[in-house]
Tab-separated table of C-alpha atoms and ligand atoms in Angstrom:
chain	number	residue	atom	x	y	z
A	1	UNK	CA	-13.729	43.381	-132.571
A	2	UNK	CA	-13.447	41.584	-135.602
A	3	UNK	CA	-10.650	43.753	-136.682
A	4	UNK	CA	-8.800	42.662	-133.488
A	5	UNK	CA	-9.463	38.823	-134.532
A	6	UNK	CA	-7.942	39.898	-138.141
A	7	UNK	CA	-4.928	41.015	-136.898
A	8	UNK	CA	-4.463	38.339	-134.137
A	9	UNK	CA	-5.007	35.769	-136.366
A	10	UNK	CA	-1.583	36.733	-138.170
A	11	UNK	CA	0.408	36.363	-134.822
A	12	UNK	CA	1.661	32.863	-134.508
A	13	UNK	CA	-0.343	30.900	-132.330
A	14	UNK	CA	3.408	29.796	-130.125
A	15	UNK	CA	3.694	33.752	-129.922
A	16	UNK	CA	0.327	34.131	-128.492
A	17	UNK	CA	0.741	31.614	-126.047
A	18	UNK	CA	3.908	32.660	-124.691
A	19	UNK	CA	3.067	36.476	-123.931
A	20	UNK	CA	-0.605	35.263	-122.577
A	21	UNK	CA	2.145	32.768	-120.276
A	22	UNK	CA	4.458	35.803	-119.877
A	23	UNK	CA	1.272	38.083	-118.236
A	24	UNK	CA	-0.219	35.504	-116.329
A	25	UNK	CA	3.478	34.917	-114.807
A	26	UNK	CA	3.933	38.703	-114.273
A	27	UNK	CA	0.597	39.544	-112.561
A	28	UNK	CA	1.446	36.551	-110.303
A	29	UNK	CA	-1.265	34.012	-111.148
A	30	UNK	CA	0.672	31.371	-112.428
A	31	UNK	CA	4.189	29.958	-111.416
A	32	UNK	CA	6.571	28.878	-114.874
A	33	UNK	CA	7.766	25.838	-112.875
A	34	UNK	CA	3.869	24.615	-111.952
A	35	UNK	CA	3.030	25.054	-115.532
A	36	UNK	CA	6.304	23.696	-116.893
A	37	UNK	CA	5.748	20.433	-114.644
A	38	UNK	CA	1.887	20.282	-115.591
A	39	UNK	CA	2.601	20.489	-119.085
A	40	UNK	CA	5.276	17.285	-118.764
A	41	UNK	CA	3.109	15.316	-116.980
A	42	UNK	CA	-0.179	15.691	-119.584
A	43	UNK	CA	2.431	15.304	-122.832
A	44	UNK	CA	4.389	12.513	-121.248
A	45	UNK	CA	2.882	10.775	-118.526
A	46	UNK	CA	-0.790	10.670	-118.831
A	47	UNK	CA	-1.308	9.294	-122.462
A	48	UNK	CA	-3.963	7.448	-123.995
A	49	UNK	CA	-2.652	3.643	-121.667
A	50	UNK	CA	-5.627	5.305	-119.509
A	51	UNK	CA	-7.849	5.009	-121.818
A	52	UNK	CA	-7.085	1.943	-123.362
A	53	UNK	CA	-7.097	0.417	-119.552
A	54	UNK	CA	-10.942	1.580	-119.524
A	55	UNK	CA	-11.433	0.139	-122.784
A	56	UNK	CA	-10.163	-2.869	-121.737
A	57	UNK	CA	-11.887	-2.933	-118.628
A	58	UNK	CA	-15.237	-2.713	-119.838
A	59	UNK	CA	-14.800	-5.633	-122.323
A	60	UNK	CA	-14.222	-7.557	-119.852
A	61	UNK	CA	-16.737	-6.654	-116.780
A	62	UNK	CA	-20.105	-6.207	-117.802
A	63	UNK	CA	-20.799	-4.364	-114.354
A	64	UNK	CA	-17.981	-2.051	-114.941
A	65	UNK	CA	-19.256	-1.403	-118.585
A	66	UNK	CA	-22.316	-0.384	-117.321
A	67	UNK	CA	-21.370	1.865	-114.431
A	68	UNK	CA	-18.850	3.476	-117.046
A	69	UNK	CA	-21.851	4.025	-119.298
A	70	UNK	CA	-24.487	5.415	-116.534
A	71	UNK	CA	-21.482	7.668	-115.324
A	72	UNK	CA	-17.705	7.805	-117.138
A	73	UNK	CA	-16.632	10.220	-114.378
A	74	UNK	CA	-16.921	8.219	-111.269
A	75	UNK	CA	-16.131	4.872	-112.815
A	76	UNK	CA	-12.916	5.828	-114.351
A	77	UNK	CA	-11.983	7.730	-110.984
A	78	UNK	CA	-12.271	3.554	-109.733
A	79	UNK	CA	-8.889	3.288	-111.714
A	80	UNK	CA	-7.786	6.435	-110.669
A	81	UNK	CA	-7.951	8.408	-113.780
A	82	UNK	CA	-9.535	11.824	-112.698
A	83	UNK	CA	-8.048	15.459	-112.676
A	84	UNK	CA	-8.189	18.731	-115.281
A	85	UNK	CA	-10.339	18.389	-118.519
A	86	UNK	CA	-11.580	14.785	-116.744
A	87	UNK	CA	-14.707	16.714	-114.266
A	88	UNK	CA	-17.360	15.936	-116.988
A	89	UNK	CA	-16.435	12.440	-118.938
A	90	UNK	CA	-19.380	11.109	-120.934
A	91	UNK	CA	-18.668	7.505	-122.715
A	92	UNK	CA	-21.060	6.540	-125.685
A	93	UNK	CA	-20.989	3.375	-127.005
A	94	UNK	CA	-20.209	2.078	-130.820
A	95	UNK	CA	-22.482	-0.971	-132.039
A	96	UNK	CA	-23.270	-2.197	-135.110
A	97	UNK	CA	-25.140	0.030	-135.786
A	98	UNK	CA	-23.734	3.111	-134.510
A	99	UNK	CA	-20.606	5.197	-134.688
A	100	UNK	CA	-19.612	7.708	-132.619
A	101	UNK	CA	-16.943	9.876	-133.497
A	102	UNK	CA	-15.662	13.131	-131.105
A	103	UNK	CA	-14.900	16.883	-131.798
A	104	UNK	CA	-14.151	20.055	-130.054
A	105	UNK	CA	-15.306	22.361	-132.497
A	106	UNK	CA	-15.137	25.289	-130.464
A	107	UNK	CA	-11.376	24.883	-129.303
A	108	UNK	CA	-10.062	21.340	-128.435
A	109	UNK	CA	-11.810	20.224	-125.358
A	110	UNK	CA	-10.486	16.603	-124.806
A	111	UNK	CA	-10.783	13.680	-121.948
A	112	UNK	CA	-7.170	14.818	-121.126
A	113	UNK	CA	-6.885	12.149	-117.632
A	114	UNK	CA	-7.832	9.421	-120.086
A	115	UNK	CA	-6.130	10.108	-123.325
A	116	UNK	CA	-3.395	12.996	-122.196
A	117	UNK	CA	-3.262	15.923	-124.897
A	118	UNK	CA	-4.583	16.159	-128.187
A	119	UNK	CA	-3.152	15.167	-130.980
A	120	UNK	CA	-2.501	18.300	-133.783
A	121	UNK	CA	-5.042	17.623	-135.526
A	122	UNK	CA	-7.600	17.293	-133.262
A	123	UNK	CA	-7.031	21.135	-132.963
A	124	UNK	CA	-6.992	21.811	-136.864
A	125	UNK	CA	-10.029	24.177	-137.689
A	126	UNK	CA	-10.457	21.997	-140.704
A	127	UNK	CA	-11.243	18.996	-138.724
A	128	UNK	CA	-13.344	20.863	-136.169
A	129	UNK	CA	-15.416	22.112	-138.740
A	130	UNK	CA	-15.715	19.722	-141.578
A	131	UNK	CA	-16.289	16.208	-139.293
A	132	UNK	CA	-19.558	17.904	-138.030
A	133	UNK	CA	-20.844	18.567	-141.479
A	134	UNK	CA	-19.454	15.876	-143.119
A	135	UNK	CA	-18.529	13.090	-140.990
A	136	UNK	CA	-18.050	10.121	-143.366
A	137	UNK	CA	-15.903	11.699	-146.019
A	138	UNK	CA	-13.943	12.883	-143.422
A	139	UNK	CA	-13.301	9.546	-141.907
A	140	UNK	CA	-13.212	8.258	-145.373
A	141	UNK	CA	-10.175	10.698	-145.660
A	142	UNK	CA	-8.678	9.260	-142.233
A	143	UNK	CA	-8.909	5.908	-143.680
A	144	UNK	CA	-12.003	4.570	-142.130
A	145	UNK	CA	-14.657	3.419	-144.001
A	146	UNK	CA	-17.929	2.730	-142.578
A	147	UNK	CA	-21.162	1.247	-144.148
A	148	UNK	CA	-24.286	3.169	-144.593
A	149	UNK	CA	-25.962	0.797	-141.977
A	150	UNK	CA	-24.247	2.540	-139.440
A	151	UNK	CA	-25.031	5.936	-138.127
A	152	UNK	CA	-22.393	8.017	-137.115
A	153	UNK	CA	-23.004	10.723	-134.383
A	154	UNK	CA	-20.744	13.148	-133.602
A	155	UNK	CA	-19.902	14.427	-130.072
A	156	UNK	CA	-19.057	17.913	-129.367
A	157	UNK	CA	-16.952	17.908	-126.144
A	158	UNK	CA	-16.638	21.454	-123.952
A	159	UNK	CA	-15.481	22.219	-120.668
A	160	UNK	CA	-19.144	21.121	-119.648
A	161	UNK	CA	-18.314	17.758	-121.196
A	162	UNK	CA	-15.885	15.347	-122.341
A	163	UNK	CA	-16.770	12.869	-124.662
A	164	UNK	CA	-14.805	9.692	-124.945
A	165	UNK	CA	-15.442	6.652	-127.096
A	166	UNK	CA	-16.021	2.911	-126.431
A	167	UNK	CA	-14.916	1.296	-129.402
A	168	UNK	CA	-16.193	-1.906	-130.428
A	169	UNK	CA	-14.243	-5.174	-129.229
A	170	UNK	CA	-12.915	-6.786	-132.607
A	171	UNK	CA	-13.589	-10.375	-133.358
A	172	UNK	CA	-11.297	-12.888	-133.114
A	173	UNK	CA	-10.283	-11.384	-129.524
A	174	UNK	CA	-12.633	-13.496	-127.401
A	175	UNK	CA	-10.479	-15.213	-125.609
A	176	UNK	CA	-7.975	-12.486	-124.088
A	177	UNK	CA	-7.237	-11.265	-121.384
A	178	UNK	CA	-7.896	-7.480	-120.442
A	179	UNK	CA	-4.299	-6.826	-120.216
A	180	UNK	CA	-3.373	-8.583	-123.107
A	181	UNK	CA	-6.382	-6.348	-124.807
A	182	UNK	CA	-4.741	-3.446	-123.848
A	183	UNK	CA	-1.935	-2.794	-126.340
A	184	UNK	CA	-4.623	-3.573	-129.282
A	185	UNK	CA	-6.601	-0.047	-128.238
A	186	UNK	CA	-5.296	3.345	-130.102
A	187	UNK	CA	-5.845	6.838	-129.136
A	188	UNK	CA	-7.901	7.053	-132.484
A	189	UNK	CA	-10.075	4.334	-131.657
A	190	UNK	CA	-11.107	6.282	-128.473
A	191	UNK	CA	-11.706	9.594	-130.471
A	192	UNK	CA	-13.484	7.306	-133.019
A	193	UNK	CA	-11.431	8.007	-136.066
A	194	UNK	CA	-10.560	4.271	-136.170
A	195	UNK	CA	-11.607	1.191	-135.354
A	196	UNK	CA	-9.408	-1.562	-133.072
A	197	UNK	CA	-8.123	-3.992	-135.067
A	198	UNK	CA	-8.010	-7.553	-134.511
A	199	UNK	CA	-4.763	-8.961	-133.908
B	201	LIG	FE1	-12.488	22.965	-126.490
């Protein structure tokens, strides 16, 4: 077995893909065109807007915030964000005290209906395994800082469940309007690599 890995590991990954596409096409279980179109739609018209829209949302309507909180699934199905890799959403919080940051460390598990696909890397091993062991430098190295005060958790999301962040709202953005919050919320702020800056 690990021989197998060994050798595997020296086929490109795009090579991989395409003759585990070409078998799955031959023995009839997938159609190219349904994949083809499912692939568009996740890389160019669900993107991380969905997110942002939650984000948004919750800043705004405490009761929203909440239900998103007790249960991200249901309450972002109220917007009509649900679908593959979006069964099992789980939102946690940042605070003053505590910042979450989100991994897949076994593959790259990822609140697809909320955020669309992964960015590359999101999928590097390096980042899968070094933010779990060593979460500050490595967001150090992504250029955020944070202070000791705050603890930072990290989230590892799998197909049980998908972990997506509510960043903090920044100062200085009290009195806007969701949809003019909207455009201030990043994809990185939602994995928790960043923080939403004020604008
Ligand atoms: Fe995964």
């Amino acid at each position: 077995m690990s021989n197998e890995l060994t050798v595997n590991d020296h086929i490109p990954i795009e090579l991989r893909t395409e003759a585990l596409e070409d078998l799955l096409v031959e023995r009839g279980l997938v159609d190219r065109t349904v994949m083809d179109n499912f692939i568009k739609t996740y890389a160019q018209d669900v993107g991380p807007l969905n997110g942002a829209k939650v984000v948004a949302k919750a800043w705004t309507d405490p009761e929203f915030k909440e239900r998103l909180l007790a249960n991200g699934t249901t309450t972002v199905a109220e917007l009509g964000f649900k679908g593959p890799q979006g069964e099992h959403i789980v939102v946690v919080e940042n605070s003053d005290d505590l910042h979450n940051v989100i991994v897949c460390t076994l593959c790259s598990c990822y609140p697809w209906p909320l955020l669309g696909l992964p960015p590359s890397w999101y999928k590097d091993p390096v980042y899968r395994s070094r933010v779990v062991k060593e979460p500050r430098a490595v967001l150090a190295e992504m250029g955020l800082d944070l202070p000791d005060s705050q603890q930072v958790k990290v989230w590892d999301s799998s197909s049980e469940v998908r972990f997506f962040v509510l960043p903090q709202r920044p100062a200085g953005t009290e009195g806007m309007s969701e949809e003019d919050l909207v455009p201030l919320i990043t994809r990185e702020s939602m994995i928790g690599v960043a923080l939403v800056a004020a604008p």
